[in-house]
Short mmCIF file of C-alpha atoms in Angstrom, two decimals:
data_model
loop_
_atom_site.label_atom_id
_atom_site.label_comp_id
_atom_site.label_asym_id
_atom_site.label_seq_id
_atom_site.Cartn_x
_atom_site.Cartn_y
_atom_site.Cartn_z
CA UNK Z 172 -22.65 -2.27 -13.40
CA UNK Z 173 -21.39 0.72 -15.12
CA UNK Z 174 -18.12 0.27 -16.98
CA UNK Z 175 -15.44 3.13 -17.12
CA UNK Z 176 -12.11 3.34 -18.24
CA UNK Z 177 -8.82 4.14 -16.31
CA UNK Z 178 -8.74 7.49 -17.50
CA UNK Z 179 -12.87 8.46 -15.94
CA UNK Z 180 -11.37 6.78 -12.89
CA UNK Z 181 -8.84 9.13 -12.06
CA UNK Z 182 -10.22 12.20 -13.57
CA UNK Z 183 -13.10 11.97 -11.14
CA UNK Z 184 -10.94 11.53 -8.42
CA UNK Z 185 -8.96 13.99 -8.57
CA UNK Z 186 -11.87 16.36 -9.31
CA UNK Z 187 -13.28 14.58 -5.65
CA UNK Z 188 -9.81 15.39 -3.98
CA UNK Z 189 -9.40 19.10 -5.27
CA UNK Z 190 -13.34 19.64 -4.29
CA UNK Z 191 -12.39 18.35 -1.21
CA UNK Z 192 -9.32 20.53 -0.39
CA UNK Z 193 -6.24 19.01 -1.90
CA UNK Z 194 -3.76 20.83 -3.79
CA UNK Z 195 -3.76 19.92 -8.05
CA UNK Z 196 -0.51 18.25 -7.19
CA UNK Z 197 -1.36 16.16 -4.83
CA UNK Z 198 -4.64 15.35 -6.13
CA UNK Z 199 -2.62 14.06 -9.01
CA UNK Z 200 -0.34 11.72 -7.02
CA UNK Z 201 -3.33 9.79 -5.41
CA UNK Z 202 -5.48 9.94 -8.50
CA UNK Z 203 -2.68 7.75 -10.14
CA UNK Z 204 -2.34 5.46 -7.54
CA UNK Z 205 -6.22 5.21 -7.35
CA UNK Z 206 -5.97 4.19 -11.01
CA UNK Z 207 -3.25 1.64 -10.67
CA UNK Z 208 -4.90 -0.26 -8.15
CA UNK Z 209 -8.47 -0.32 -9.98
CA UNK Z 210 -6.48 -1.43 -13.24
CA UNK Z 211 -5.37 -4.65 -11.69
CA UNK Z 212 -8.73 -4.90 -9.76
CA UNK Z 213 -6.94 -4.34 -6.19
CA UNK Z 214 -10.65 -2.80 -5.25
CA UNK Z 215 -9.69 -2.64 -1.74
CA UNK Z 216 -6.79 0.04 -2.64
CA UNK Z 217 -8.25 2.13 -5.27
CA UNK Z 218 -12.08 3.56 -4.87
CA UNK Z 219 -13.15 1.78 -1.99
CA UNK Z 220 -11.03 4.56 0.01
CA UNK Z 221 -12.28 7.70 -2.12
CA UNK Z 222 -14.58 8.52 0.12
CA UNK Z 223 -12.53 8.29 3.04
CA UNK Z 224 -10.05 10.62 1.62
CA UNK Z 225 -12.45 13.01 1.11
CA UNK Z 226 -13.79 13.52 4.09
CA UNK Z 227 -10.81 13.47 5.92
CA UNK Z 228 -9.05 16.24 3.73
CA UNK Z 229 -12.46 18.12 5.17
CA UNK Z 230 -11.83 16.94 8.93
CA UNK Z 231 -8.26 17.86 8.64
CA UNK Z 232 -7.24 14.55 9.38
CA UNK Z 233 -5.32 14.10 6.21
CA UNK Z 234 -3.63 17.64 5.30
CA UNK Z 235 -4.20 17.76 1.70
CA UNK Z 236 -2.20 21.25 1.56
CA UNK Z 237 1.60 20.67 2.93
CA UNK Z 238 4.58 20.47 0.76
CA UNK Z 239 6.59 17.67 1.62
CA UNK Z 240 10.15 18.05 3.20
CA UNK Z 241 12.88 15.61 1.98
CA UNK Z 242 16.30 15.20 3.61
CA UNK Z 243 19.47 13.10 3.20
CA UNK Z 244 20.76 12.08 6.80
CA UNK Z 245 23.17 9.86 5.55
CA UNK Z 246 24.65 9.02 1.65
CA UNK Z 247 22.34 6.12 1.89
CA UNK Z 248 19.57 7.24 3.57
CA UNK Z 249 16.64 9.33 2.69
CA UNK Z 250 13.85 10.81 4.72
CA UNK Z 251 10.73 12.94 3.50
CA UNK Z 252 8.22 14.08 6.30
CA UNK Z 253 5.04 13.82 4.71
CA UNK Z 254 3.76 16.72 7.36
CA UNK Z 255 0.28 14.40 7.97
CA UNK Z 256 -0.36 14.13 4.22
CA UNK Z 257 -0.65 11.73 1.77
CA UNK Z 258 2.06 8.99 1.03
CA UNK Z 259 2.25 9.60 -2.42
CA UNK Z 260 2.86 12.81 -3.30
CA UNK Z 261 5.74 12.50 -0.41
CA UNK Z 262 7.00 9.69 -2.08
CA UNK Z 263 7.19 11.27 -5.26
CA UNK Z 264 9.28 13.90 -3.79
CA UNK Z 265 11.92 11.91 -2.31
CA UNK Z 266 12.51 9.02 -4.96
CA UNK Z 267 14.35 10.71 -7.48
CA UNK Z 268 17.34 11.04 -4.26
CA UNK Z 269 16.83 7.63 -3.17
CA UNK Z 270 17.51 6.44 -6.87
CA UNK Z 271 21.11 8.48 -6.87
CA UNK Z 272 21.69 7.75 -3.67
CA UNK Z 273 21.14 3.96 -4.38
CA UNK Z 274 23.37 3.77 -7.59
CA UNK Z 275 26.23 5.92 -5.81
CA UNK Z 276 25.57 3.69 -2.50
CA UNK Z 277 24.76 0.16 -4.00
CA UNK Z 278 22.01 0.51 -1.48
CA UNK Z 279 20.05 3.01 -0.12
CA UNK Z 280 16.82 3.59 2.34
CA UNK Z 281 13.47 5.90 1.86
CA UNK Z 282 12.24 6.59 5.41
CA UNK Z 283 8.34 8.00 4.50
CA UNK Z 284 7.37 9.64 7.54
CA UNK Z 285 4.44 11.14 9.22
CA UNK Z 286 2.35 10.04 6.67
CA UNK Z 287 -1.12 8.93 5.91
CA UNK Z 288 -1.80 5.28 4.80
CA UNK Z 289 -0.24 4.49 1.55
CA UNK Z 290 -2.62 1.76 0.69
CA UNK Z 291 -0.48 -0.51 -2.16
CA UNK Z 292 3.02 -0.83 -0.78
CA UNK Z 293 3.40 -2.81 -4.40
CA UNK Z 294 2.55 0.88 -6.04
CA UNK Z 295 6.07 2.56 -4.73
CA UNK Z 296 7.76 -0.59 -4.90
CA UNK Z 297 6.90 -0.78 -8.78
CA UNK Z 298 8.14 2.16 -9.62
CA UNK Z 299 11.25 1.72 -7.62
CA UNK Z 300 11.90 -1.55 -10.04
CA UNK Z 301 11.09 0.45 -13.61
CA UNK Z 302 13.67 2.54 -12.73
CA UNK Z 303 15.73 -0.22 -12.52
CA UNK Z 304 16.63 -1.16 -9.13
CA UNK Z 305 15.30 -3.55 -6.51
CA UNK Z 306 12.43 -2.42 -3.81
CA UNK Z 307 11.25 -3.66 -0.63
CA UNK Z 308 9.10 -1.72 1.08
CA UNK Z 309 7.47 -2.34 4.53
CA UNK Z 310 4.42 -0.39 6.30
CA UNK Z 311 2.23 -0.96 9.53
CA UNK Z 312 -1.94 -0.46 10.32
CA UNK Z 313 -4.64 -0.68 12.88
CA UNK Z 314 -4.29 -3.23 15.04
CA UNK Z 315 -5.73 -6.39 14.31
CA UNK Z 316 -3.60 -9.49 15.15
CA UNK Z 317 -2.39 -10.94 17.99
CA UNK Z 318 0.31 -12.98 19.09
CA UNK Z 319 -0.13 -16.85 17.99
CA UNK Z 320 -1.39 -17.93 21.19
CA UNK Z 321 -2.56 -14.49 22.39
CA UNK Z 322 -5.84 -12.71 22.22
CA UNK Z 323 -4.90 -8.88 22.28
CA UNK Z 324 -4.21 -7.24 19.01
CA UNK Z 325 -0.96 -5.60 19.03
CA UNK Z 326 0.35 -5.40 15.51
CA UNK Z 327 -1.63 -4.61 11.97
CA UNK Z 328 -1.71 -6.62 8.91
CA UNK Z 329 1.45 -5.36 8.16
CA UNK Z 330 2.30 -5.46 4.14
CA UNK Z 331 5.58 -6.45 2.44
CA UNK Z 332 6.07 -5.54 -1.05
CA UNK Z 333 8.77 -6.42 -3.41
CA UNK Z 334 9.27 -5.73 -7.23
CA UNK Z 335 12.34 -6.62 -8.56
CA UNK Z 336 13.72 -4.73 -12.16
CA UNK Z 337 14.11 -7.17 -15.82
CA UNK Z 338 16.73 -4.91 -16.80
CA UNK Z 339 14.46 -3.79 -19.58
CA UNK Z 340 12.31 -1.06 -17.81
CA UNK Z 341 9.67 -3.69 -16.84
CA UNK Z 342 9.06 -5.72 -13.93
CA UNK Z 343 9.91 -9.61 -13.40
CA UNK Z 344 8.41 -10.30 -10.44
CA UNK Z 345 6.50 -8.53 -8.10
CA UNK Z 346 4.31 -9.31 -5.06
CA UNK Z 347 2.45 -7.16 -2.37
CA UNK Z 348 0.77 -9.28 0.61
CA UNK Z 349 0.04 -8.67 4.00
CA UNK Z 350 1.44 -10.79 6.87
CA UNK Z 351 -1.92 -12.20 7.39
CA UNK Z 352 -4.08 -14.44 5.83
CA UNK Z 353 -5.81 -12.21 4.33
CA UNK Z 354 -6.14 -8.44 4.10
CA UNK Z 355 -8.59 -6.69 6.87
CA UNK Z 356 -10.49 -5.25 3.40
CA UNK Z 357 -11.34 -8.74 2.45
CA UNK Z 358 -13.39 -8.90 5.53
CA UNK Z 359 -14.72 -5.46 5.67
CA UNK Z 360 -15.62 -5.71 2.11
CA UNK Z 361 -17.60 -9.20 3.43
CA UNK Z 362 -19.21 -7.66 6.09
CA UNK Z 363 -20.66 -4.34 4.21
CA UNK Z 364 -21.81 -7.29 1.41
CA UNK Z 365 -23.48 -9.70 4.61
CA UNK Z 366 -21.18 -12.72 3.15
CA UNK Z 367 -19.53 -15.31 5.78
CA UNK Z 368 -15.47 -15.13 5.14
CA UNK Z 369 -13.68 -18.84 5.08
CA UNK Z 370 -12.41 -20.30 8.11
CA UNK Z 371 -8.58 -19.60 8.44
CA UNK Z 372 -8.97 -16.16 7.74
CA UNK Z 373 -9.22 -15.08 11.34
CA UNK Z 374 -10.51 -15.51 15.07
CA UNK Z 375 -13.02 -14.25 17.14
CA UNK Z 376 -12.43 -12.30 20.50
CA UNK Z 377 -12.27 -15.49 22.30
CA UNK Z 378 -9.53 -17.10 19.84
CA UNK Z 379 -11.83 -19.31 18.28
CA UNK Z 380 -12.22 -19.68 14.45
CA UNK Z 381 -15.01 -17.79 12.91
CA UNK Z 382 -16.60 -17.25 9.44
CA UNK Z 383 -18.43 -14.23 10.61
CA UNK Z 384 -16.78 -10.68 9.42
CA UNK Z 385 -17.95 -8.90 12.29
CA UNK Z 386 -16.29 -11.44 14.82
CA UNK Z 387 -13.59 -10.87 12.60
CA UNK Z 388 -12.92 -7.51 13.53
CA UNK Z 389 -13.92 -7.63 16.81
CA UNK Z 390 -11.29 -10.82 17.31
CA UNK Z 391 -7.91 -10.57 15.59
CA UNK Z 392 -6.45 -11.91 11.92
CA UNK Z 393 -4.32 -15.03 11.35
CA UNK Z 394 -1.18 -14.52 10.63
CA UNK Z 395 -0.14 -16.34 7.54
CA UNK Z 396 1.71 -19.60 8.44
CA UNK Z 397 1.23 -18.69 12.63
CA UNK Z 398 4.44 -17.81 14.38
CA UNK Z 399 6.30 -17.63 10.63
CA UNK Z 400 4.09 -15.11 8.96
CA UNK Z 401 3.69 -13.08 13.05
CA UNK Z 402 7.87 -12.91 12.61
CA UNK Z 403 7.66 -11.24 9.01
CA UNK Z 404 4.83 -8.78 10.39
CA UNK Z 405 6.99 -8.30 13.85
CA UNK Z 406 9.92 -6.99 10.99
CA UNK Z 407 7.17 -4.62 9.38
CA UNK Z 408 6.11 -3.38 12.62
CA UNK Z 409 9.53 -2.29 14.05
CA UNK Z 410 10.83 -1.02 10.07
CA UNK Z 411 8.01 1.17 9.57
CA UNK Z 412 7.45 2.66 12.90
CA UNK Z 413 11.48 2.20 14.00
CA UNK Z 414 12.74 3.74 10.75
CA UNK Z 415 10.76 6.69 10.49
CA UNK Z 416 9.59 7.60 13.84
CA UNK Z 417 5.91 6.84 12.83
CA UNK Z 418 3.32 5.33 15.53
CA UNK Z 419 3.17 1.46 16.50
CA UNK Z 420 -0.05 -0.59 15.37
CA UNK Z 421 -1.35 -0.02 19.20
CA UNK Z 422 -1.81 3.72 18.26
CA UNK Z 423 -2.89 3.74 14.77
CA UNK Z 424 -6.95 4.96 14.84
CA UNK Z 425 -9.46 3.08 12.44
CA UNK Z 426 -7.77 4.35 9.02
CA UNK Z 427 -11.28 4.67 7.08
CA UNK Z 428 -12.74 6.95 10.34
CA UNK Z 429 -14.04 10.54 9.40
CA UNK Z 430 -12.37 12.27 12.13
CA UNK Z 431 -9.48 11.43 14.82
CA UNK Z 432 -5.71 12.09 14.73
CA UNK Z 433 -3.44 12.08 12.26
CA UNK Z 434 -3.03 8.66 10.51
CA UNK Z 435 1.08 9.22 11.42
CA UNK Z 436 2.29 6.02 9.99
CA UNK Z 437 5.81 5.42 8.71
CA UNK Z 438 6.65 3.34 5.34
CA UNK Z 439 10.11 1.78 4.80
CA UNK Z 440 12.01 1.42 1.45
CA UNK Z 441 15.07 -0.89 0.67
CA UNK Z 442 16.85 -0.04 -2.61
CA UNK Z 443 19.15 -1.83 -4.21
CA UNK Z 444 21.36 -1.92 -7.50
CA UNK Z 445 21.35 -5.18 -8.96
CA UNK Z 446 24.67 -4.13 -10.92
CA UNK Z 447 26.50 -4.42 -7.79
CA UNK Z 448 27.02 -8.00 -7.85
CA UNK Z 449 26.93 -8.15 -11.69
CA UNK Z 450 25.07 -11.41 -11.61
CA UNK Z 451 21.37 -10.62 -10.57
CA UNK Z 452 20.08 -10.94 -13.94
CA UNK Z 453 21.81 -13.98 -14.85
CA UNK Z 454 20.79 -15.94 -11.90
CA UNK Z 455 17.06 -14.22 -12.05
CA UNK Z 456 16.67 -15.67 -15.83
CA UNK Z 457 17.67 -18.98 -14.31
CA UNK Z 458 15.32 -19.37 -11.69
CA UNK Z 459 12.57 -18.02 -14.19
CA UNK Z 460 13.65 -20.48 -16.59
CA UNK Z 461 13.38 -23.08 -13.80
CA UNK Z 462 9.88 -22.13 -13.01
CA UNK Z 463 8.21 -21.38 -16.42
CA UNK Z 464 9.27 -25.37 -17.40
CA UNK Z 465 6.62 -25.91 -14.78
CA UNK Z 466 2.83 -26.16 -16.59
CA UNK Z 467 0.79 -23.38 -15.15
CA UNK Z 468 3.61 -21.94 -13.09
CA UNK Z 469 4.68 -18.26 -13.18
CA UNK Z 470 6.80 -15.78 -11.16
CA UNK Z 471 4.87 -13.44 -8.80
CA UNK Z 472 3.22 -10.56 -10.45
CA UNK Z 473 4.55 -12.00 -14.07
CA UNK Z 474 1.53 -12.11 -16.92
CA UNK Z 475 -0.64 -9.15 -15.30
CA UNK Z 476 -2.15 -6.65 -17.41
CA UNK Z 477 -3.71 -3.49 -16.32
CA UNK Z 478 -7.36 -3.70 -17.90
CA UNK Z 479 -8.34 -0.62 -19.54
CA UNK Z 480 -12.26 -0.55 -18.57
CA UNK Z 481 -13.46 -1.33 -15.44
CA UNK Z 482 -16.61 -2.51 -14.12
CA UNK Z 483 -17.77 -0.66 -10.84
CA UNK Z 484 -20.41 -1.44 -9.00
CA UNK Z 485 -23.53 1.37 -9.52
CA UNK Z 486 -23.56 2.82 -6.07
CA UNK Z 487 -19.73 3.19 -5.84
CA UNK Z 488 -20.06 5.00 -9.05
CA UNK Z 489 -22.27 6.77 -8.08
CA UNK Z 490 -20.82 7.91 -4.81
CA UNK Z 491 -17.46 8.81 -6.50
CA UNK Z 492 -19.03 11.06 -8.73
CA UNK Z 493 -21.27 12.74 -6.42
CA UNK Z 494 -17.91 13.12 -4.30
CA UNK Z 495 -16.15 14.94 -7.59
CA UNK Z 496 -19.09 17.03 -8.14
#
């Protein structure tokens, strides 16, 4: 396998996105996030969905051209309509507000709306925390798990991010998950490969466990913990889609297809000062203290290092740069 650095990464990807019709600008916001996700090997969010991109800024499914519109409802709430284009660039345009309107507010909200997927929630969460304040954020997919005890799919996998600040410009703890088991790339990525996926993962159309992808998909995810982990994706489903007036799971079209509507999805922010209470810090330190006495312990997201060269497979390689031209 080839191995590139960060810096090929998102240079050829933004030459694929600008070849493909996107605006410099926007190339730029996607190429970063591209390059994020690759630098802490999150494969499944960074080049696996180049190719995707590209040929839906071609179809028209993705509008690679529109200039976000941001908007301030109320002091604590901010909305940016994405106009059917990417996530990033429209949540580029509308954080610097939700930062002022958080430190005037003590809280604040960032309704993205109308947008395409945003692939790593933990991406806009981060960057909420090095500014210094705390981020949720909440988003909604395809649908692919159903009700513990139910075989029709009615809600997506369904991600919850949070990144909380270490007062220093950093982060402290961080962690982006799905409300399944596992995230519906896992499986893809185990199907395209012809590798079984463990049981647990997910069921097939019948409600049965399965190790075979393509039952997988054709059947429904497990929701982490059952009816626990269905609750915490129930609270994603009705934040993203409530909260911004995107479209429920039930209407979301394959994500990855060529053609097809819109992707219309919603993703919901929570900001908060931690200098409101004037104790966040304090008690954080405390419960990190708590946890690093523990031998091989850590908080979430603590220790991680972007690596600077990454190894990519040869026909991914390949396929990005034939895609930049």
């Amino acid at each position: 396998m080839p191995e590139v650095t960060l810096d090929q990464i998102e240079t050829a990807t933004h030459a694929a996105l600008t070849y493909h019709g996107a605006e410099p600008w926007i190339a730029t916001e996607v190429a970063r996030a591209v390059r994020a996700a690759e630098s802490v090997g999150n494969k499944i969010c960074g080049l696996y969905y180049l190719e995707s991109y590209c040929q839906q800024l071609k179809s028209g499914r993705v509008k690679g051209d529109v200039e976000p519109v941001v908007s301030r409802p109320r002091p604590g709430a901010i909305s940016v309509d994405a106009r059917y284009g990417f996530a990033q660039p429209a949540f580029a345009r509308a954080l610097p507000q939700a930062l002022d309107a958080a430190r005037e507010n003590g809280t604040a909200t960032l309704a993205i709306c109308h947008a395409h997927t945003c692939t790593s929630l933990g991406y806009f969460t981060e960057q909420i925390a090095r500014a210094g304040l705390i981020g949720i954020g909440f988003t909604n997919a395809s649908p692919i798990v159903a009700p513990p005890g139910g075989k029709t799919r009615i809600i997506g996998t369904n991600p919850i991010a949070f990144s909380a600040p270490d007062g220093q410009g950093g982060i402290a703890m961080q962690f982006d998950q799905s409300t399944t088991t596992v995230a519906l790339g896992k499986i893809t990525m185990a199907k395209a490969a012809g590798e079984a996926i463990p049981l647990g993962w997910a069921v097939d159309a019948n409600g049965e466990p399965t190790t075979d992808p393509a039952a997988a998909i054709a059947g429904s995810l497990v929701s982490t913990g059952g009816y626990k982990g269905w609750g915490f994706g129930l609270m994603a489903e009705l934040l993203a889609a409530g909260m911004t007036g995107g479209v429920v799971s039930r209407d979301v079209k394959p994500l990855k297809a060529p053609e097809g509507p819109p992707h219309d999805l919603g993703q919901f922010y929570i900001l908060m000062d931690p200098d409101v209470s004037g104790a966040f810090f304090d008690r954080m330190a405390q419960v990190q203290a708590a946890i690093d006495a523990e031998e091989g312990a850590r908080m979430p997201g603590a220790g991680k290092k972007p690596m600077q060269v990454i190894a990519v497979e040869d026909n991914v390689w390949e396929l990005v740069q034939s895609l930049a031209r």
